[in-house]
mmCIF file of C-alpha atoms and ligand atoms in Angstrom:
data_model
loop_
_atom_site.group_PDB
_atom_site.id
_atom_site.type_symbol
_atom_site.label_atom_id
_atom_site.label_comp_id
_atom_site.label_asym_id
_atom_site.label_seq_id
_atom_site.Cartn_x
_atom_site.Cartn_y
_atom_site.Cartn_z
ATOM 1 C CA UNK A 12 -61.942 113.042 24.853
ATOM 2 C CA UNK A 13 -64.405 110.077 25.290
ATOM 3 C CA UNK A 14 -64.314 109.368 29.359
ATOM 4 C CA UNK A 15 -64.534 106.039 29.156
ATOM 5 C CA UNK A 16 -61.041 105.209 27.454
ATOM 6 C CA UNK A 17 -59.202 107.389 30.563
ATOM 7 C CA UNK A 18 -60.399 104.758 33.047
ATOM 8 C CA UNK A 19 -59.922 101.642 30.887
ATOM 9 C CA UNK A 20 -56.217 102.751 30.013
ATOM 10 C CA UNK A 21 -54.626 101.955 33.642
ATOM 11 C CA UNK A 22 -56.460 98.448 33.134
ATOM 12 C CA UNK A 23 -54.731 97.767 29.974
ATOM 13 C CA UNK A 24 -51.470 98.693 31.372
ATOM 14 C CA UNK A 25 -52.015 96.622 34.858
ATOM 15 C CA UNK A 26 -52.907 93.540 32.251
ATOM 16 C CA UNK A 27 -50.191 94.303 30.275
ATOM 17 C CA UNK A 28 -47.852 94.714 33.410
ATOM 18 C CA UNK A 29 -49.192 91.394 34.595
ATOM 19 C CA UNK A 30 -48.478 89.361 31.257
ATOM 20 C CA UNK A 31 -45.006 90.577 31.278
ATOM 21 C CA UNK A 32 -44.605 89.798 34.521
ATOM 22 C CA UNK A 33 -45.744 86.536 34.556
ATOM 23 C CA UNK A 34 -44.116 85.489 30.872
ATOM 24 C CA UNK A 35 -40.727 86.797 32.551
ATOM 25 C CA UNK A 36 -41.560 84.218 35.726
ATOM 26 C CA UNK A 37 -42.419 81.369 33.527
ATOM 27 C CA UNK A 38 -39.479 81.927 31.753
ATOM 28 C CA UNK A 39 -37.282 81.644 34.909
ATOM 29 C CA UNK A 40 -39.242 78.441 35.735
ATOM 30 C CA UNK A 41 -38.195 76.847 32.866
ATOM 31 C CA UNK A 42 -33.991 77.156 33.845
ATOM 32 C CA UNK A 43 -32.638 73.408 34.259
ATOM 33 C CA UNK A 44 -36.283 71.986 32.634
ATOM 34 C CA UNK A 45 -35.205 68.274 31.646
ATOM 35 C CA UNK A 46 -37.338 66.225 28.969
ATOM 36 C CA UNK A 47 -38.173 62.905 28.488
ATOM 37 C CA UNK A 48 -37.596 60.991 24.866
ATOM 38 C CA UNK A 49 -40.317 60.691 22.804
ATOM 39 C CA UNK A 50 -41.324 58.609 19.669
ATOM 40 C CA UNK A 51 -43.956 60.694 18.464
ATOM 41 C CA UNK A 52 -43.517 64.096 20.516
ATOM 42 C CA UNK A 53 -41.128 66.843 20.377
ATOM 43 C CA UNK A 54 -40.948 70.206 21.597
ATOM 44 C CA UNK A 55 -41.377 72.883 18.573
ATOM 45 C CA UNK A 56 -39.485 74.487 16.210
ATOM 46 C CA UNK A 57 -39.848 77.031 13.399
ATOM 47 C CA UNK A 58 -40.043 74.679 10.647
ATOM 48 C CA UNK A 59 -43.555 73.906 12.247
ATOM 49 C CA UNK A 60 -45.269 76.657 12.742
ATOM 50 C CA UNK A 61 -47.564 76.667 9.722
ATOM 51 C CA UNK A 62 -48.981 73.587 10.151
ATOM 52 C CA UNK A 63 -49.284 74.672 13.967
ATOM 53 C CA UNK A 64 -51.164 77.914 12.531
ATOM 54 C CA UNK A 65 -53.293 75.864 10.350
ATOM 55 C CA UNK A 66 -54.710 73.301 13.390
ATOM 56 C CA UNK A 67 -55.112 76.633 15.796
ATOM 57 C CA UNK A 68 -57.110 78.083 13.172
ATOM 58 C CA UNK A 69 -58.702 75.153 12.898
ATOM 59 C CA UNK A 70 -59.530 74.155 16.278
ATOM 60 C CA UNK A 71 -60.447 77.799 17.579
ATOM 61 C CA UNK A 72 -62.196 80.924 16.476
ATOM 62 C CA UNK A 73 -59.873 83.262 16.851
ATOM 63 C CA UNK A 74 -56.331 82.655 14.895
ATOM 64 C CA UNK A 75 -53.321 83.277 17.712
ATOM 65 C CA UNK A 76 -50.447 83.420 15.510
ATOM 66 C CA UNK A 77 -49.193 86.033 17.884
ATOM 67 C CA UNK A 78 -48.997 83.802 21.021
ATOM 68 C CA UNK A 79 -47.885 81.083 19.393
ATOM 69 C CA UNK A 80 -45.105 82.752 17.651
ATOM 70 C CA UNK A 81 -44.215 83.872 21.339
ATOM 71 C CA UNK A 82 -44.342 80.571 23.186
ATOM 72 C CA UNK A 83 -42.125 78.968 20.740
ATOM 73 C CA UNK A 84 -39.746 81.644 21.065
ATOM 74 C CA UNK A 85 -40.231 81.801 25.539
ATOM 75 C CA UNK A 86 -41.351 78.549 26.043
ATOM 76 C CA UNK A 87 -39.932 76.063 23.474
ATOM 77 C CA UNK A 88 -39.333 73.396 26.491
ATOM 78 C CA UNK A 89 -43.078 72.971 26.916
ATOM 79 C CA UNK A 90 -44.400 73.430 23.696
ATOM 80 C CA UNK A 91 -45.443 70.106 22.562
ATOM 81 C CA UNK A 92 -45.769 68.939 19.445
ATOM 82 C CA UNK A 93 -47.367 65.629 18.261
ATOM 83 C CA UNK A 94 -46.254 63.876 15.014
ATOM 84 C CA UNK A 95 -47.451 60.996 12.688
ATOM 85 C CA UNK A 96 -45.276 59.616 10.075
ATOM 86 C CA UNK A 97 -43.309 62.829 10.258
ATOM 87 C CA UNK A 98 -46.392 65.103 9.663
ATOM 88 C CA UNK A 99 -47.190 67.398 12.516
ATOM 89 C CA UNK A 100 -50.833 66.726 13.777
ATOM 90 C CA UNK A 101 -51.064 68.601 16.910
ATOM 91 C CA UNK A 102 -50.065 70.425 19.356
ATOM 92 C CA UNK A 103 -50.176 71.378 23.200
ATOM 93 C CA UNK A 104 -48.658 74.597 24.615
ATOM 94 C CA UNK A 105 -47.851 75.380 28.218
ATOM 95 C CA UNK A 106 -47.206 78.552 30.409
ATOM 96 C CA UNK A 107 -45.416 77.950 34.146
ATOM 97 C CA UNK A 108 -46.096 79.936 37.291
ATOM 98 C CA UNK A 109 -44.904 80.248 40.182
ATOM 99 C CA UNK A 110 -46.622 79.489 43.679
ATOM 100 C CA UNK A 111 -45.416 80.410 46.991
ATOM 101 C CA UNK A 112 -45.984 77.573 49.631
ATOM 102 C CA UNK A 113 -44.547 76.241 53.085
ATOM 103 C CA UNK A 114 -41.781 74.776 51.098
ATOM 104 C CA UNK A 115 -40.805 78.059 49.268
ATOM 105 C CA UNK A 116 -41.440 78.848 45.552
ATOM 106 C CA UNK A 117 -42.516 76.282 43.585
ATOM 107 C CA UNK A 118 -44.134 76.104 40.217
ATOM 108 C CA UNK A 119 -47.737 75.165 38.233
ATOM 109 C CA UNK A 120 -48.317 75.084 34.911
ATOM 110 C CA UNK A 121 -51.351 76.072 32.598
ATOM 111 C CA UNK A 122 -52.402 74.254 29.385
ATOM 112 C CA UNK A 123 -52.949 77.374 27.359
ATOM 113 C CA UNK A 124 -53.749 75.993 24.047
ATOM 114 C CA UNK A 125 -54.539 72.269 22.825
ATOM 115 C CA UNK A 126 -55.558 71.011 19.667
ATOM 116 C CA UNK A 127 -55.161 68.052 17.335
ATOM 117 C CA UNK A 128 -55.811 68.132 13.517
ATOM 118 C CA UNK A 129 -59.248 67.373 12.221
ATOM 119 C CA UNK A 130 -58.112 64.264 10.404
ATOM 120 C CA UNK A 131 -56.611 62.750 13.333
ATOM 121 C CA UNK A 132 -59.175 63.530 16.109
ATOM 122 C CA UNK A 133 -60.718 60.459 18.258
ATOM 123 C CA UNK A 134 -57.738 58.386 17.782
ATOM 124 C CA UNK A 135 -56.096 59.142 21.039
ATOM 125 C CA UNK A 136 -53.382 61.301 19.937
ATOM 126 C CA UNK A 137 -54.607 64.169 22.540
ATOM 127 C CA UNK A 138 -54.696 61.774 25.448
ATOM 128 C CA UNK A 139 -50.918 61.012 24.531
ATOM 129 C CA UNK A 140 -50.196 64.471 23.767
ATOM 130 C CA UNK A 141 -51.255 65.652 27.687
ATOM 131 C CA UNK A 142 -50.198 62.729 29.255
ATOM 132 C CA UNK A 143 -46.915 62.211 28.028
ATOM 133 C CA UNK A 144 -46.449 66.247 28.462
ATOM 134 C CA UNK A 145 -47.969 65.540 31.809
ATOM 135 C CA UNK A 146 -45.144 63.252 32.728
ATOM 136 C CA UNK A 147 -42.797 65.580 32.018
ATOM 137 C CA UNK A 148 -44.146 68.103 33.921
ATOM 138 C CA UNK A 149 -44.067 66.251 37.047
ATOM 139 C CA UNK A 150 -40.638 64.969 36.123
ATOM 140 C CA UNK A 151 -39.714 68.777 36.311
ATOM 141 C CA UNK A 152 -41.361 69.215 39.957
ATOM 142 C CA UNK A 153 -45.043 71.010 38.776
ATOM 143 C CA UNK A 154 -46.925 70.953 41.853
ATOM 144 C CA UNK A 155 -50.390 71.045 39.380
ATOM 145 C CA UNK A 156 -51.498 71.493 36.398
ATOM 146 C CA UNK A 157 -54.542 73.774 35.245
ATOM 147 C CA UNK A 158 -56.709 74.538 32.397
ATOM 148 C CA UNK A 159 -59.835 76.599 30.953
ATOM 149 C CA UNK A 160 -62.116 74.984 28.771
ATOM 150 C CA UNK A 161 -65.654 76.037 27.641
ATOM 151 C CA UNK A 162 -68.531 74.250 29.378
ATOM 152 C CA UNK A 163 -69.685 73.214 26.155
ATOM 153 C CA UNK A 164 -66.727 71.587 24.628
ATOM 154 C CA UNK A 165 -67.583 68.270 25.834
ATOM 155 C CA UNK A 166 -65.091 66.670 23.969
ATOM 156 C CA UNK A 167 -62.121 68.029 25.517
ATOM 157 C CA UNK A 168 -63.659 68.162 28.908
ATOM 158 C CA UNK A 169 -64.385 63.827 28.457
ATOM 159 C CA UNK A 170 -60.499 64.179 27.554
ATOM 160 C CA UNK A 171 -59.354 65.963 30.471
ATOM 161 C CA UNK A 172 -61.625 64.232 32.813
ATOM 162 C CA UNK A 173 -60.256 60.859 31.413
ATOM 163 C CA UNK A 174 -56.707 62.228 31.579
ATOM 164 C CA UNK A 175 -57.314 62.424 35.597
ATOM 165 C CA UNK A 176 -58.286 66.553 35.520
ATOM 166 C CA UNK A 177 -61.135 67.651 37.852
ATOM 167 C CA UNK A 178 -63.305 70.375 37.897
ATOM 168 C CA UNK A 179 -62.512 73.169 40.507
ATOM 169 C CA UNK A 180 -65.175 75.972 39.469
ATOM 170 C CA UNK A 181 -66.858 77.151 36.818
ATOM 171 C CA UNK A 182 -66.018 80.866 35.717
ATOM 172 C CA UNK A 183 -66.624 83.371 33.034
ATOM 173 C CA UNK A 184 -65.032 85.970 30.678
ATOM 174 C CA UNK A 185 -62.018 83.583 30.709
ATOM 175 C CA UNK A 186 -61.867 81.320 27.378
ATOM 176 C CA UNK A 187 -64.051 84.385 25.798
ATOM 177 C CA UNK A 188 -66.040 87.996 26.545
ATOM 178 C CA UNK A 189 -69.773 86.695 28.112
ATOM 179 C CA UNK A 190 -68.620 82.749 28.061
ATOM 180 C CA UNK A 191 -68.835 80.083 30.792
ATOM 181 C CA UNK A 192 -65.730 77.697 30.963
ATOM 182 C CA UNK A 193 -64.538 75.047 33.735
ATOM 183 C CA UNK A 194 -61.371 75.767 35.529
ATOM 184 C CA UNK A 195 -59.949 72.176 35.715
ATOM 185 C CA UNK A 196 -56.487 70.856 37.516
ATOM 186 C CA UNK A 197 -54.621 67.859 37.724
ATOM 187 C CA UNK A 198 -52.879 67.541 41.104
ATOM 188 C CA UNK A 199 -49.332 66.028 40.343
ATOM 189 C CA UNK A 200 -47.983 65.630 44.495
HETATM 190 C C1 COA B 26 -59.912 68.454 22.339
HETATM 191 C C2 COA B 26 -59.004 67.762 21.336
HETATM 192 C C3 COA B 26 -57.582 68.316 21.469
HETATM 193 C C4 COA B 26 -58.996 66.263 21.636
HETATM 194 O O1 COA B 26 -58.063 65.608 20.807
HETATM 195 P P1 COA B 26 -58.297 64.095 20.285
HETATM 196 O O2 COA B 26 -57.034 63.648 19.695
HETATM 197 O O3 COA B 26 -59.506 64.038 19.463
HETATM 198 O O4 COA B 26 -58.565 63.374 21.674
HETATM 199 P P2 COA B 26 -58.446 61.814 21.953
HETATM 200 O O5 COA B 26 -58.686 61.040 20.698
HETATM 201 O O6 COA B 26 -57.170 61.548 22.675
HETATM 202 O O7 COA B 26 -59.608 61.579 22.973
HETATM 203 C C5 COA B 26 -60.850 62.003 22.638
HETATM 204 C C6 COA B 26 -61.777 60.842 22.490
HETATM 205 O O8 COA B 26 -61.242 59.781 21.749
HETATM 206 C C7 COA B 26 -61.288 58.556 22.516
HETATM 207 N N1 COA B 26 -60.110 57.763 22.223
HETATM 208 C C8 COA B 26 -58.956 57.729 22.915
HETATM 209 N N2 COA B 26 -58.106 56.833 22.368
HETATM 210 C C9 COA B 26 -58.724 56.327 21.300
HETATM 211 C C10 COA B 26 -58.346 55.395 20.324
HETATM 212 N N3 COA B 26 -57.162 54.783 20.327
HETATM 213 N N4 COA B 26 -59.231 55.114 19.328
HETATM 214 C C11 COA B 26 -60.429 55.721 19.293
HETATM 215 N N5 COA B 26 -60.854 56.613 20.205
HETATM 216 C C12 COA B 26 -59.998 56.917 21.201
HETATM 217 C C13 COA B 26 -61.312 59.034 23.916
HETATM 218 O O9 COA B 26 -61.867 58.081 24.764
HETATM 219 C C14 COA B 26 -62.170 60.240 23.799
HETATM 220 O O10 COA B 26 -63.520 59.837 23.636
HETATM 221 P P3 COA B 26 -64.724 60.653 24.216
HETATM 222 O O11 COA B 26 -64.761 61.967 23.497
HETATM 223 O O12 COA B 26 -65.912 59.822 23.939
HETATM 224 O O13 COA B 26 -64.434 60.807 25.667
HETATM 225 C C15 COA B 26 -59.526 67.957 19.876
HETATM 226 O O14 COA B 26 -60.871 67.577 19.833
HETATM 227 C C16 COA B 26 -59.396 69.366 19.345
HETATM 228 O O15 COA B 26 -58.378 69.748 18.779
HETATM 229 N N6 COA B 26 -60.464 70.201 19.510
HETATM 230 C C17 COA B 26 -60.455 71.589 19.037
HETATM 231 C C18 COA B 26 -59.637 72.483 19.921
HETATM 232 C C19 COA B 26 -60.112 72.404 21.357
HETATM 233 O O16 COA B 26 -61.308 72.432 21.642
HETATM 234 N N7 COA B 26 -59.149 72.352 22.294
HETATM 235 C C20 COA B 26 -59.427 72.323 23.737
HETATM 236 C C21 COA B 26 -59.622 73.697 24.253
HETATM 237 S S1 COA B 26 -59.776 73.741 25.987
#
């Protein structure tokens, strides 16, 4: 038996052990989560998921239908999606964690995918789409919010930067194997 696939194996499982138990936290979190009325944004539903697949697939190189499949099953209440005249044009998922502080537990969130249809790009709807989420969010007591983007995706990183996100550090193997990417957060208290 090849070596090298006995030692990786208890790495898999730790990750593994650590996505469960942070999906199973996040979806705690997310007990008594109140939203705000929105024209143009809902949370998502089934009916949407193709066109959600199509701007993923879009917007990314590698198609998640997985993960999004899950998030709108675990966390519909911060699942974002952003309409115009009734056609779905993007959309913004979160994840919530928990943080342990003087105060006791308390909660962060992540942004762990963003994207807006081609069509509709540069016309503000991603601004509205994190900042009205954003709202929410601290509506719902999230200490901060965090992100991961690519240190060459200057568009998204003028976006976040204009949204009122900083950069913390710069770190790699995180949006992708070998890649650089920004860890950016948005203080909310
Ligand atoms: C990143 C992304 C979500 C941004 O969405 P968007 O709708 O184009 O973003 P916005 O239009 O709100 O803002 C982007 C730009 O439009 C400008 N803008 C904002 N409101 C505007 C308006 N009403 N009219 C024209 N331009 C406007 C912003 O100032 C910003 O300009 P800048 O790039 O020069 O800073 C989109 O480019 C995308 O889907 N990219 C592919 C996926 C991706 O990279 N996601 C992020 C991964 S971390």
């Amino acid at each position: 038996m090849y070596l090298g696939k006995i030692h990786a194996k208890p790495d898999i499982y730790l990750k593994e052990l650590k996505k469960t138990l942070w999906d199973t936290a996040g979806f705690f979190l997310l007990r008594g989560w109140e939203q705000l009325e929105n024209e143009n944004i809902e949370t998502v539903n089934d009916t949407m998921l193709p066109e959600i697949f199509r701007i993923q697939a879009e917007g990314f190189k590698n198609e998640r239908h997985g993960d999004i499949i899950k998030c709108s099953k675990k966390f519909r209440n911060v699942f974002y999606v952003i309409k115009n005249q009734d056609q779905v044009i993007g959309y913004c998922m979160y994840h919530l964690k928990p943080v342990f502080s003087s105060r006791g537990f308390e909660k962060k969130s992540v942004v762990y995918s963003i994207a807006v249809d081609n069509k509709f790009r540069n016309q503000g709807f991603g601004k509205k789409l994190l900042e009205e989420s954003i709202k929410e969010m601290k509506l719902n007591g999230v200490l901060s919010v965090l992100l991961y983007v690519n240190v060459n995706n200057t568009h998204a990183i003028n976006l976040y930067r204009k949204t009122g996100f900083f950069i913390v550090k710069e770190v790699e193997n995180i949006c992708g194997e070998n890649e650089r990417c920004y860890k950016m957060e948005m203080k909310l208290f």
